[in-house]
Tab-separated table of N, CA and C and ligand atoms in Angstrom:
chain	number	residue	atom	x	y	z
Z	116	MET	N	13.615	-10.206	15.393
Z	116	MET	CA	12.856	-9.129	14.685
Z	116	MET	C	13.550	-8.785	13.393
Z	117	ARG	N	12.822	-8.459	12.398
Z	117	ARG	CA	13.351	-8.026	11.082
Z	117	ARG	C	12.473	-6.770	10.600
Z	118	ILE	N	13.197	-5.914	9.888
Z	118	ILE	CA	12.477	-4.710	9.359
Z	118	ILE	C	12.466	-4.801	7.824
Z	119	GLY	N	11.438	-4.246	7.289
Z	119	GLY	CA	11.279	-4.135	5.816
Z	119	GLY	C	10.853	-2.749	5.362
Z	120	PHE	N	11.262	-2.322	4.198
Z	120	PHE	CA	10.916	-0.986	3.676
Z	120	PHE	C	10.225	-1.162	2.311
Z	121	GLY	N	9.212	-0.370	2.091
Z	121	GLY	CA	8.529	-0.387	0.819
Z	121	GLY	C	8.363	0.962	0.210
Z	122	TYR	N	8.389	1.047	-1.092
Z	122	TYR	CA	8.134	2.282	-1.860
Z	122	TYR	C	7.266	1.904	-3.049
Z	123	ASP	N	6.327	2.825	-3.359
Z	123	ASP	CA	5.604	2.637	-4.672
Z	123	ASP	C	5.157	3.962	-5.150
Z	124	SER	N	4.841	4.048	-6.422
Z	124	SER	CA	4.246	5.271	-7.008
Z	124	SER	C	3.434	4.861	-8.211
Z	125	HIS	N	2.366	5.619	-8.487
Z	125	HIS	CA	1.484	5.418	-9.560
Z	125	HIS	C	1.104	6.791	-10.156
Z	126	ARG	N	0.873	6.745	-11.479
Z	126	ARG	CA	0.425	7.941	-12.193
Z	126	ARG	C	-1.082	8.099	-12.112
Z	127	PHE	N	-1.576	9.295	-11.986
Z	127	PHE	CA	-2.979	9.581	-12.057
Z	127	PHE	C	-3.514	9.360	-13.441
Z	128	CYS	N	-4.755	8.973	-13.617
Z	128	CYS	CA	-5.401	8.929	-14.911
Z	128	CYS	C	-6.911	9.115	-14.721
Z	129	GLU	N	-7.536	9.535	-15.809
Z	129	GLU	CA	-9.006	9.729	-15.778
Z	129	GLU	C	-9.713	8.393	-15.856
Z	130	GLY	N	-10.937	8.382	-15.266
Z	130	GLY	CA	-11.798	7.224	-15.529
Z	130	GLY	C	-11.463	6.007	-14.644
Z	131	ARG	N	-10.676	6.197	-13.622
Z	131	ARG	CA	-10.467	5.063	-12.692
Z	131	ARG	C	-10.786	5.511	-11.233
Z	132	GLU	N	-11.137	4.524	-10.413
Z	132	GLU	CA	-11.363	4.846	-9.016
Z	132	GLU	C	-10.044	4.939	-8.289
Z	133	LEU	N	-10.022	5.851	-7.287
Z	133	LEU	CA	-8.791	5.980	-6.433
Z	133	LEU	C	-9.031	5.067	-5.254
Z	134	VAL	N	-8.147	4.029	-5.127
Z	134	VAL	CA	-8.228	3.057	-4.077
Z	134	VAL	C	-7.037	3.135	-3.193
Z	135	LEU	N	-7.210	3.311	-1.914
Z	135	LEU	CA	-6.051	3.393	-0.978
Z	135	LEU	C	-6.343	2.445	0.235
Z	136	GLY	N	-5.520	1.444	0.414
Z	136	GLY	CA	-5.782	0.508	1.494
Z	136	GLY	C	-7.102	-0.202	1.349
Z	137	GLY	N	-7.546	-0.393	0.134
Z	137	GLY	CA	-8.805	-1.073	-0.103
Z	137	GLY	C	-9.988	-0.197	0.015
Z	138	VAL	N	-9.845	1.115	0.286
Z	138	VAL	CA	-10.961	2.018	0.462
Z	138	VAL	C	-11.038	2.937	-0.774
Z	139	ILE	N	-12.240	3.027	-1.353
Z	139	ILE	CA	-12.424	3.922	-2.488
Z	139	ILE	C	-12.531	5.397	-1.987
Z	140	ILE	N	-11.663	6.241	-2.495
Z	140	ILE	CA	-11.574	7.647	-2.039
Z	140	ILE	C	-12.207	8.515	-3.131
Z	141	PRO	N	-13.196	9.318	-2.809
Z	141	PRO	CA	-13.770	10.187	-3.856
Z	141	PRO	C	-12.687	11.217	-4.401
Z	142	HIS	N	-12.505	11.152	-5.661
Z	142	HIS	CA	-11.531	12.057	-6.348
Z	142	HIS	C	-11.817	12.019	-7.832
Z	143	GLU	N	-11.476	13.114	-8.552
Z	143	GLU	CA	-11.819	13.116	-9.992
Z	143	GLU	C	-10.909	12.247	-10.827
Z	144	LYS	N	-9.782	11.786	-10.218
Z	144	LYS	CA	-8.905	10.922	-10.982
Z	144	LYS	C	-8.561	9.622	-10.106
Z	145	GLY	N	-8.225	8.575	-10.785
Z	145	GLY	CA	-7.736	7.388	-10.084
Z	145	GLY	C	-6.270	7.205	-10.455
Z	146	LEU	N	-5.737	6.048	-10.030
Z	146	LEU	CA	-4.346	5.710	-10.355
Z	146	LEU	C	-4.277	4.632	-11.434
Z	147	LEU	N	-3.287	4.757	-12.296
Z	147	LEU	CA	-3.157	3.851	-13.425
Z	147	LEU	C	-2.335	2.647	-12.959
Z	148	GLY	N	-2.777	1.463	-13.364
Z	148	GLY	CA	-2.043	0.244	-13.029
Z	148	GLY	C	-2.763	-0.947	-13.500
Z	149	HIS	N	-2.071	-2.119	-13.518
Z	149	HIS	CA	-2.587	-3.367	-13.981
Z	149	HIS	C	-3.664	-3.818	-13.002
Z	150	SER	N	-3.381	-3.702	-11.730
Z	150	SER	CA	-4.332	-4.072	-10.710
Z	150	SER	C	-5.188	-2.844	-10.420
Z	151	ASP	N	-5.715	-2.752	-9.203
Z	151	ASP	CA	-6.494	-1.538	-8.809
Z	151	ASP	C	-5.540	-0.333	-8.525
Z	152	ALA	N	-4.222	-0.515	-8.612
Z	152	ALA	CA	-3.203	0.517	-8.492
Z	152	ALA	C	-3.295	1.142	-7.093
Z	153	ASP	N	-3.551	0.321	-6.078
Z	153	ASP	CA	-3.644	0.759	-4.667
Z	153	ASP	C	-2.211	0.981	-4.143
Z	154	VAL	N	-1.746	2.191	-4.339
Z	154	VAL	CA	-0.319	2.468	-4.093
Z	154	VAL	C	0.056	2.201	-2.645
Z	155	LEU	N	-0.869	2.473	-1.708
Z	155	LEU	CA	-0.551	2.199	-0.278
Z	155	LEU	C	-0.420	0.746	0.005
Z	156	THR	N	-1.367	-0.038	-0.527
Z	156	THR	CA	-1.312	-1.486	-0.254
Z	156	THR	C	-0.088	-2.077	-0.902
Z	157	HIS	N	0.261	-1.659	-2.139
Z	157	HIS	CA	1.475	-2.194	-2.784
Z	157	HIS	C	2.702	-1.925	-1.945
Z	158	CYS	N	2.731	-0.684	-1.381
Z	158	CYS	CA	3.915	-0.331	-0.637
Z	158	CYS	C	3.988	-1.126	0.676
Z	159	VAL	N	2.881	-1.343	1.329
Z	159	VAL	CA	2.813	-2.117	2.567
Z	159	VAL	C	3.286	-3.614	2.256
Z	160	VAL	N	2.710	-4.137	1.153
Z	160	VAL	CA	3.089	-5.483	0.752
Z	160	VAL	C	4.628	-5.565	0.553
Z	161	ASP	N	5.213	-4.584	-0.154
Z	161	ASP	CA	6.625	-4.608	-0.376
Z	161	ASP	C	7.445	-4.529	0.919
Z	162	ALA	N	6.955	-3.786	1.887
Z	162	ALA	CA	7.624	-3.659	3.153
Z	162	ALA	C	7.600	-5.008	3.871
Z	163	ILE	N	6.447	-5.723	3.888
Z	163	ILE	CA	6.359	-6.984	4.494
Z	163	ILE	C	7.247	-8.038	3.795
Z	164	LEU	N	7.201	-8.025	2.459
Z	164	LEU	CA	8.032	-8.981	1.655
Z	164	LEU	C	9.509	-8.682	1.885
Z	165	GLY	N	9.868	-7.443	2.023
Z	165	GLY	CA	11.264	-7.123	2.266
Z	165	GLY	C	11.736	-7.598	3.628
Z	166	ALA	N	10.864	-7.446	4.645
Z	166	ALA	CA	11.192	-7.873	6.004
Z	166	ALA	C	11.466	-9.347	6.034
Z	167	ALA	N	10.631	-10.107	5.267
Z	167	ALA	CA	10.763	-11.566	5.307
Z	167	ALA	C	11.680	-12.122	4.232
Z	168	LYS	N	12.303	-11.205	3.404
Z	168	LYS	CA	13.134	-11.613	2.273
Z	168	LYS	C	12.382	-12.541	1.306
Z	169	LEU	N	11.201	-12.060	0.967
Z	169	LEU	CA	10.358	-12.901	0.085
Z	169	LEU	C	10.281	-12.270	-1.386
Z	170	GLY	N	11.211	-11.334	-1.683
Z	170	GLY	CA	11.179	-10.735	-2.966
Z	170	GLY	C	10.322	-9.512	-3.001
Z	171	ASP	N	9.611	-9.241	-4.092
Z	171	ASP	CA	8.774	-8.025	-4.120
Z	171	ASP	C	7.468	-8.305	-4.834
Z	172	ILE	N	6.590	-7.344	-4.800
Z	172	ILE	CA	5.251	-7.581	-5.312
Z	172	ILE	C	5.237	-7.902	-6.800
Z	173	GLY	N	6.159	-7.293	-7.567
Z	173	GLY	CA	6.169	-7.556	-8.961
Z	173	GLY	C	6.609	-8.972	-9.336
Z	174	ARG	N	7.443	-9.557	-8.462
Z	174	ARG	CA	7.909	-10.896	-8.670
Z	174	ARG	C	6.838	-11.935	-8.261
Z	175	LEU	N	6.123	-11.644	-7.148
Z	175	LEU	CA	5.115	-12.559	-6.675
Z	175	LEU	C	3.819	-12.512	-7.502
Z	176	PHE	N	3.467	-11.294	-7.935
Z	176	PHE	CA	2.187	-11.083	-8.661
Z	176	PHE	C	2.516	-10.368	-9.983
Z	177	PRO	N	3.110	-11.026	-10.928
Z	177	PRO	CA	3.576	-10.339	-12.136
Z	177	PRO	C	2.422	-9.687	-12.937
Z	178	ASP	N	2.679	-8.441	-13.427
Z	178	ASP	CA	1.588	-7.768	-14.175
Z	178	ASP	C	1.393	-8.371	-15.588
Z	179	THR	N	2.266	-9.356	-15.899
Z	179	THR	CA	2.037	-10.074	-17.185
Z	179	THR	C	1.047	-11.199	-17.005
Z	180	ASP	N	0.713	-11.480	-15.677
Z	180	ASP	CA	-0.220	-12.557	-15.387
Z	180	ASP	C	-1.664	-12.060	-15.373
Z	181	ALA	N	-2.477	-12.581	-16.300
Z	181	ALA	CA	-3.863	-12.113	-16.437
Z	181	ALA	C	-4.648	-12.238	-15.214
Z	182	GLN	N	-4.315	-13.153	-14.323
Z	182	GLN	CA	-5.192	-13.353	-13.102
Z	182	GLN	C	-5.053	-12.109	-12.109
Z	183	TYR	N	-4.054	-11.291	-12.385
Z	183	TYR	CA	-3.856	-10.106	-11.496
Z	183	TYR	C	-4.383	-8.847	-12.088
Z	184	LYS	N	-4.977	-8.954	-13.329
Z	184	LYS	CA	-5.571	-7.764	-13.973
Z	184	LYS	C	-6.720	-7.302	-13.157
Z	185	ASP	N	-6.740	-5.987	-12.795
Z	185	ASP	CA	-7.760	-5.386	-11.948
Z	185	ASP	C	-7.926	-6.117	-10.586
Z	186	ALA	N	-6.891	-6.802	-10.204
Z	186	ALA	CA	-6.947	-7.479	-8.864
Z	186	ALA	C	-7.090	-6.447	-7.784
Z	187	GLN	N	-7.864	-6.893	-6.759
Z	187	GLN	CA	-7.940	-6.046	-5.553
Z	187	GLN	C	-6.674	-6.249	-4.761
Z	188	SER	N	-5.864	-5.231	-4.595
Z	188	SER	CA	-4.598	-5.363	-3.999
Z	188	SER	C	-4.660	-5.820	-2.527
Z	189	VAL	N	-5.760	-5.542	-1.843
Z	189	VAL	CA	-5.881	-6.012	-0.461
Z	189	VAL	C	-5.956	-7.543	-0.427
Z	190	GLN	N	-6.445	-8.152	-1.526
Z	190	GLN	CA	-6.420	-9.613	-1.578
Z	190	GLN	C	-4.991	-10.181	-1.699
Z	191	LEU	N	-4.162	-9.452	-2.427
Z	191	LEU	CA	-2.775	-9.846	-2.522
Z	191	LEU	C	-2.114	-9.629	-1.091
Z	192	LEU	N	-2.475	-8.629	-0.399
Z	192	LEU	CA	-1.955	-8.389	0.936
Z	192	LEU	C	-2.344	-9.580	1.825
Z	193	LYS	N	-3.569	-10.033	1.696
Z	193	LYS	CA	-3.983	-11.216	2.483
Z	193	LYS	C	-3.140	-12.425	2.199
Z	194	GLU	N	-2.837	-12.610	0.871
Z	194	GLU	CA	-1.977	-13.738	0.491
Z	194	GLU	C	-0.596	-13.698	1.095
Z	195	VAL	N	-0.061	-12.425	1.093
Z	195	VAL	CA	1.233	-12.211	1.609
Z	195	VAL	C	1.264	-12.455	3.130
Z	196	MET	N	0.190	-12.048	3.812
Z	196	MET	CA	0.120	-12.364	5.254
Z	196	MET	C	0.083	-13.807	5.541
Z	197	ALA	N	-0.551	-14.616	4.665
Z	197	ALA	CA	-0.552	-16.044	4.836
Z	197	ALA	C	0.841	-16.632	4.648
Z	198	LYS	N	1.523	-16.086	3.662
Z	198	LYS	CA	2.943	-16.528	3.390
Z	198	LYS	C	3.813	-16.251	4.604
Z	199	LEU	N	3.630	-15.069	5.176
Z	199	LEU	CA	4.438	-14.648	6.376
Z	199	LEU	C	4.136	-15.612	7.568
Z	200	ASP	N	2.839	-15.858	7.704
Z	200	ASP	CA	2.431	-16.763	8.754
Z	200	ASP	C	3.084	-18.158	8.599
Z	201	GLY	N	3.058	-18.653	7.359
Z	201	GLY	CA	3.650	-19.948	7.012
Z	201	GLY	C	5.143	-19.981	7.351
Z	202	LEU	N	5.780	-18.838	7.271
Z	202	LEU	CA	7.237	-18.764	7.614
Z	202	LEU	C	7.460	-18.657	9.070
Z	203	GLY	N	6.383	-18.493	9.885
Z	203	GLY	CA	6.526	-18.396	11.317
Z	203	GLY	C	6.719	-17.032	11.801
Z	204	TYR	N	6.345	-15.978	10.974
Z	204	TYR	CA	6.474	-14.592	11.401
Z	204	TYR	C	5.137	-13.920	11.532
Z	205	ALA	N	5.121	-12.875	12.400
Z	205	ALA	CA	3.885	-12.041	12.524
Z	205	ALA	C	4.347	-10.605	12.434
Z	206	VAL	N	3.411	-9.730	11.993
Z	206	VAL	CA	3.726	-8.307	11.878
Z	206	VAL	C	3.609	-7.648	13.236
Z	207	CYS	N	4.686	-6.920	13.626
Z	207	CYS	CA	4.583	-6.088	14.866
Z	207	CYS	C	3.840	-4.816	14.554
Z	208	ASN	N	4.322	-4.040	13.627
Z	208	ASN	CA	3.638	-2.814	13.261
Z	208	ASN	C	4.114	-2.385	11.844
Z	209	ILE	N	3.227	-1.485	11.306
Z	209	ILE	CA	3.398	-0.912	9.984
Z	209	ILE	C	3.362	0.588	10.149
Z	210	ASP	N	4.226	1.322	9.539
Z	210	ASP	CA	4.137	2.783	9.496
Z	210	ASP	C	4.312	3.200	8.024
Z	211	ALA	N	3.339	3.972	7.544
Z	211	ALA	CA	3.359	4.320	6.116
Z	211	ALA	C	3.048	5.820	5.927
Z	212	THR	N	3.663	6.429	4.936
Z	212	THR	CA	3.345	7.812	4.573
Z	212	THR	C	2.956	7.867	3.049
Z	213	ILE	N	1.756	8.405	2.830
Z	213	ILE	CA	1.304	8.568	1.431
Z	213	ILE	C	1.652	9.975	1.084
Z	214	VAL	N	2.239	10.198	-0.128
Z	214	VAL	CA	2.581	11.542	-0.603
Z	214	VAL	C	1.649	11.914	-1.787
Z	215	ALA	N	0.828	12.888	-1.500
Z	215	ALA	CA	-0.165	13.335	-2.510
Z	215	ALA	C	-0.539	14.798	-2.255
Z	216	GLU	N	-0.566	15.588	-3.313
Z	216	GLU	CA	-1.029	16.983	-3.182
Z	216	GLU	C	-2.544	16.998	-2.934
Z	217	LYS	N	-3.240	16.160	-3.643
Z	217	LYS	CA	-4.756	16.028	-3.501
Z	217	LYS	C	-5.066	14.563	-3.769
Z	218	PRO	N	-6.169	14.099	-3.230
Z	218	PRO	CA	-7.130	14.820	-2.385
Z	218	PRO	C	-6.639	14.853	-0.936
Z	219	LYS	N	-7.299	15.587	-0.118
Z	219	LYS	CA	-7.057	15.653	1.318
Z	219	LYS	C	-7.488	14.279	1.900
Z	220	LEU	N	-6.523	13.570	2.505
Z	220	LEU	CA	-6.820	12.203	2.958
Z	220	LEU	C	-7.214	12.079	4.440
Z	221	ALA	N	-7.058	13.138	5.197
Z	221	ALA	CA	-7.272	13.051	6.655
Z	221	ALA	C	-8.676	12.472	6.969
Z	222	PRO	N	-9.760	12.843	6.221
Z	222	PRO	CA	-11.065	12.311	6.568
Z	222	PRO	C	-11.169	10.794	6.362
Z	223	TYR	N	-10.266	10.216	5.638
Z	223	TYR	CA	-10.352	8.779	5.289
Z	223	TYR	C	-9.377	7.912	6.023
Z	224	MET	N	-8.512	8.495	6.831
Z	224	MET	CA	-7.440	7.773	7.444
Z	224	MET	C	-7.969	6.645	8.362
Z	225	GLN	N	-8.968	6.931	9.183
Z	225	GLN	CA	-9.486	5.910	10.039
Z	225	GLN	C	-10.001	4.694	9.243
Z	226	ALA	N	-10.706	5.001	8.195
Z	226	ALA	CA	-11.319	3.909	7.363
Z	226	ALA	C	-10.186	3.116	6.693
Z	227	ILE	N	-9.155	3.818	6.258
Z	227	ILE	CA	-7.981	3.164	5.582
Z	227	ILE	C	-7.265	2.231	6.582
Z	228	GLU	N	-7.019	2.740	7.770
Z	228	GLU	CA	-6.357	1.921	8.752
Z	228	GLU	C	-7.184	0.725	9.158
Z	229	GLU	N	-8.481	0.916	9.327
Z	229	GLU	CA	-9.352	-0.208	9.680
Z	229	GLU	C	-9.414	-1.226	8.582
Z	230	SER	N	-9.403	-0.787	7.301
Z	230	SER	CA	-9.418	-1.720	6.180
Z	230	SER	C	-8.154	-2.549	6.134
Z	231	LEU	N	-7.056	-1.872	6.245
Z	231	LEU	CA	-5.713	-2.603	6.217
Z	231	LEU	C	-5.647	-3.595	7.389
Z	232	ALA	N	-5.974	-3.105	8.562
Z	232	ALA	CA	-5.892	-3.961	9.757
Z	232	ALA	C	-6.763	-5.219	9.603
Z	233	SER	N	-7.973	-5.039	9.026
Z	233	SER	CA	-8.854	-6.220	8.893
Z	233	SER	C	-8.366	-7.126	7.849
Z	234	HIS	N	-7.807	-6.619	6.747
Z	234	HIS	CA	-7.294	-7.509	5.689
Z	234	HIS	C	-6.003	-8.261	6.154
Z	235	MET	N	-5.313	-7.606	7.069
Z	235	MET	CA	-4.056	-8.241	7.609
Z	235	MET	C	-4.312	-9.041	8.865
Z	236	ASN	N	-5.534	-8.956	9.399
Z	236	ASN	CA	-5.878	-9.613	10.655
Z	236	ASN	C	-4.939	-9.177	11.755
Z	237	ILE	N	-4.715	-7.888	11.862
Z	237	ILE	CA	-3.895	-7.332	12.950
Z	237	ILE	C	-4.830	-6.255	13.652
Z	238	ASP	N	-4.333	-5.781	14.799
Z	238	ASP	CA	-5.093	-4.777	15.467
Z	238	ASP	C	-4.764	-3.359	14.915
Z	239	ILE	N	-5.749	-2.463	14.936
Z	239	ILE	CA	-5.582	-1.154	14.382
Z	239	ILE	C	-4.410	-0.403	15.087
Z	240	SER	N	-4.136	-0.757	16.288
Z	240	SER	CA	-3.021	-0.125	17.008
Z	240	SER	C	-1.666	-0.463	16.377
Z	241	GLN	N	-1.637	-1.472	15.531
Z	241	GLN	CA	-0.355	-1.887	14.900
Z	241	GLN	C	-0.131	-1.243	13.522
Z	242	ILE	N	-1.049	-0.349	13.155
Z	242	ILE	CA	-0.888	0.271	11.810
Z	242	ILE	C	-1.081	1.758	11.897
Z	243	SER	N	-0.136	2.495	11.363
Z	243	SER	CA	-0.156	3.965	11.322
Z	243	SER	C	-0.004	4.434	9.884
Z	244	ILE	N	-1.029	5.119	9.391
Z	244	ILE	CA	-0.934	5.717	8.012
Z	244	ILE	C	-0.959	7.241	8.092
Z	245	LYS	N	-0.034	7.825	7.464
Z	245	LYS	CA	0.041	9.303	7.478
Z	245	LYS	C	-0.032	9.812	5.985
Z	246	ALA	N	-0.357	11.072	5.826
Z	246	ALA	CA	-0.339	11.628	4.483
Z	246	ALA	C	0.329	12.972	4.502
Z	247	LYS	N	1.096	13.258	3.451
Z	247	LYS	CA	1.831	14.562	3.295
Z	247	LYS	C	1.600	15.063	1.940
Z	248	THR	N	1.659	16.391	1.771
Z	248	THR	CA	1.758	16.918	0.406
Z	248	THR	C	3.293	17.055	0.145
Z	249	GLN	N	3.612	17.403	-1.090
Z	249	GLN	CA	5.024	17.596	-1.493
Z	249	GLN	C	5.305	19.092	-1.717
Z	250	GLU	N	4.469	19.922	-1.048
Z	250	GLU	CA	4.670	21.376	-1.195
Z	250	GLU	C	4.747	21.846	-2.659
Z	251	ARG	N	3.903	21.156	-3.463
Z	251	ARG	CA	3.801	21.469	-4.901
Z	251	ARG	C	5.079	21.173	-5.740
Z	252	MET	N	6.010	20.444	-5.098
Z	252	MET	CA	7.252	20.111	-5.812
Z	252	MET	C	7.152	18.659	-6.388
Z	253	GLY	N	7.843	18.370	-7.490
Z	253	GLY	CA	7.920	17.034	-7.984
Z	253	GLY	C	6.610	16.555	-8.590
Z	254	PHE	N	6.603	15.252	-8.941
Z	254	PHE	CA	5.451	14.721	-9.645
Z	254	PHE	C	4.178	14.674	-8.772
Z	255	GLU	N	4.415	14.436	-7.440
Z	255	GLU	CA	3.231	14.431	-6.560
Z	255	GLU	C	2.691	15.857	-6.453
Z	256	GLY	N	3.622	16.811	-6.368
Z	256	GLY	CA	3.248	18.213	-6.209
Z	256	GLY	C	2.471	18.781	-7.428
Z	257	ARG	N	2.879	18.277	-8.608
Z	257	ARG	CA	2.207	18.667	-9.881
Z	257	ARG	C	0.896	17.844	-10.100
Z	258	GLU	N	0.597	16.953	-9.126
Z	258	GLU	CA	-0.582	16.123	-9.230
Z	258	GLU	C	-0.553	15.201	-10.426
Z	259	GLU	N	0.641	14.748	-10.756
Z	259	GLU	CA	0.786	13.759	-11.823
Z	259	GLU	C	0.569	12.346	-11.314
Z	260	GLY	N	0.851	12.187	-10.013
Z	260	GLY	CA	0.714	10.868	-9.407
Z	260	GLY	C	0.863	10.978	-7.881
Z	261	MET	N	0.844	9.795	-7.288
Z	261	MET	CA	1.019	9.670	-5.838
Z	261	MET	C	2.143	8.691	-5.509
Z	262	SER	N	2.736	8.806	-4.384
Z	262	SER	CA	3.729	7.837	-4.011
Z	262	SER	C	3.482	7.481	-2.549
Z	263	CYS	N	4.159	6.451	-2.103
Z	263	CYS	CA	4.000	6.003	-0.729
Z	263	CYS	C	5.295	5.330	-0.236
Z	264	TYR	N	5.549	5.536	1.023
Z	264	TYR	CA	6.710	4.908	1.669
Z	264	TYR	C	6.154	4.113	2.927
Z	265	ALA	N	6.728	2.982	3.212
Z	265	ALA	CA	6.307	2.173	4.383
Z	265	ALA	C	7.384	1.414	5.005
Z	266	VAL	N	7.388	1.289	6.337
Z	266	VAL	CA	8.246	0.317	6.996
Z	266	VAL	C	7.360	-0.641	7.747
Z	267	CYS	N	7.924	-1.877	7.880
Z	267	CYS	CA	7.199	-2.926	8.595
Z	267	CYS	C	8.189	-3.684	9.492
Z	268	LEU	N	7.773	-3.950	10.720
Z	268	LEU	CA	8.579	-4.729	11.636
Z	268	LEU	C	7.871	-6.065	11.772
Z	269	ILE	N	8.646	-7.162	11.635
Z	269	ILE	CA	8.057	-8.460	11.846
Z	269	ILE	C	8.824	-9.206	12.965
Z	270	GLU	N	8.168	-10.156	13.620
Z	270	GLU	CA	8.904	-10.938	14.633
Z	270	GLU	C	8.502	-12.408	14.485
Z	271	ARG	N	9.432	-13.302	14.904
Z	271	ARG	CA	9.141	-14.709	14.844
Z	271	ARG	C	8.163	-15.019	15.977
Z	272	LYS	N	7.171	-15.804	15.621
Z	272	LYS	CA	6.153	-16.220	16.618
Z	272	LYS	C	6.707	-17.254	17.524
Z	273	ASN	N	6.234	-17.304	18.758
Z	273	ASN	CA	6.751	-18.327	19.731
Z	273	ASN	C	6.087	-19.679	19.445
B	64	LIG	ZN1	1.974	-0.304	-7.300
C-alpha cells in the first residue's frame, strides 16, 4: 500500500462556472484557471499521482499545452486512473477537504462524491469529501479563493 497527499488552490473570478468534482455548483463566482479550475479534482489527481510517484498534475498536463485549455478536469482524472491501472495499482480510498467560506457545499456533496466515483470507476464508499470554512481567516475566509486537501491510499492489485 502507498499513500499520497494533494493540495490545490484557485482564485475566484467573475464570469466563470464553479466546478467541483465535475459538478457545476450554483455560485456568483467561479474559479480562475487554464482548465475548468476544478480545485477538488486537481487535488485528488495530485494525491493519486503522489501515491504512485507519477509526478504532479502540472507536469502531466502542462498549462502551456493548448489541448488542456478549458479541459474538463474529471477527464484528466480518468486518464490518471488509467495510468494507475497500467502500473498495477488500484485506489483503496480518497479523503478530501474543500476549504471555502462560500458557497455552502453540503447540499452538493452527494452529487460530487457520485461524480468523482463514476469518473474514477470506484465505489462511492471509497470516497469521502468534506467541506470547511476558514472562520473568515486567510484567503478562503476573505472569499478570494478556495483550497482543497486530499489523501489517497492505493494498493497493488493481485
Ligand atoms: Zn488546480
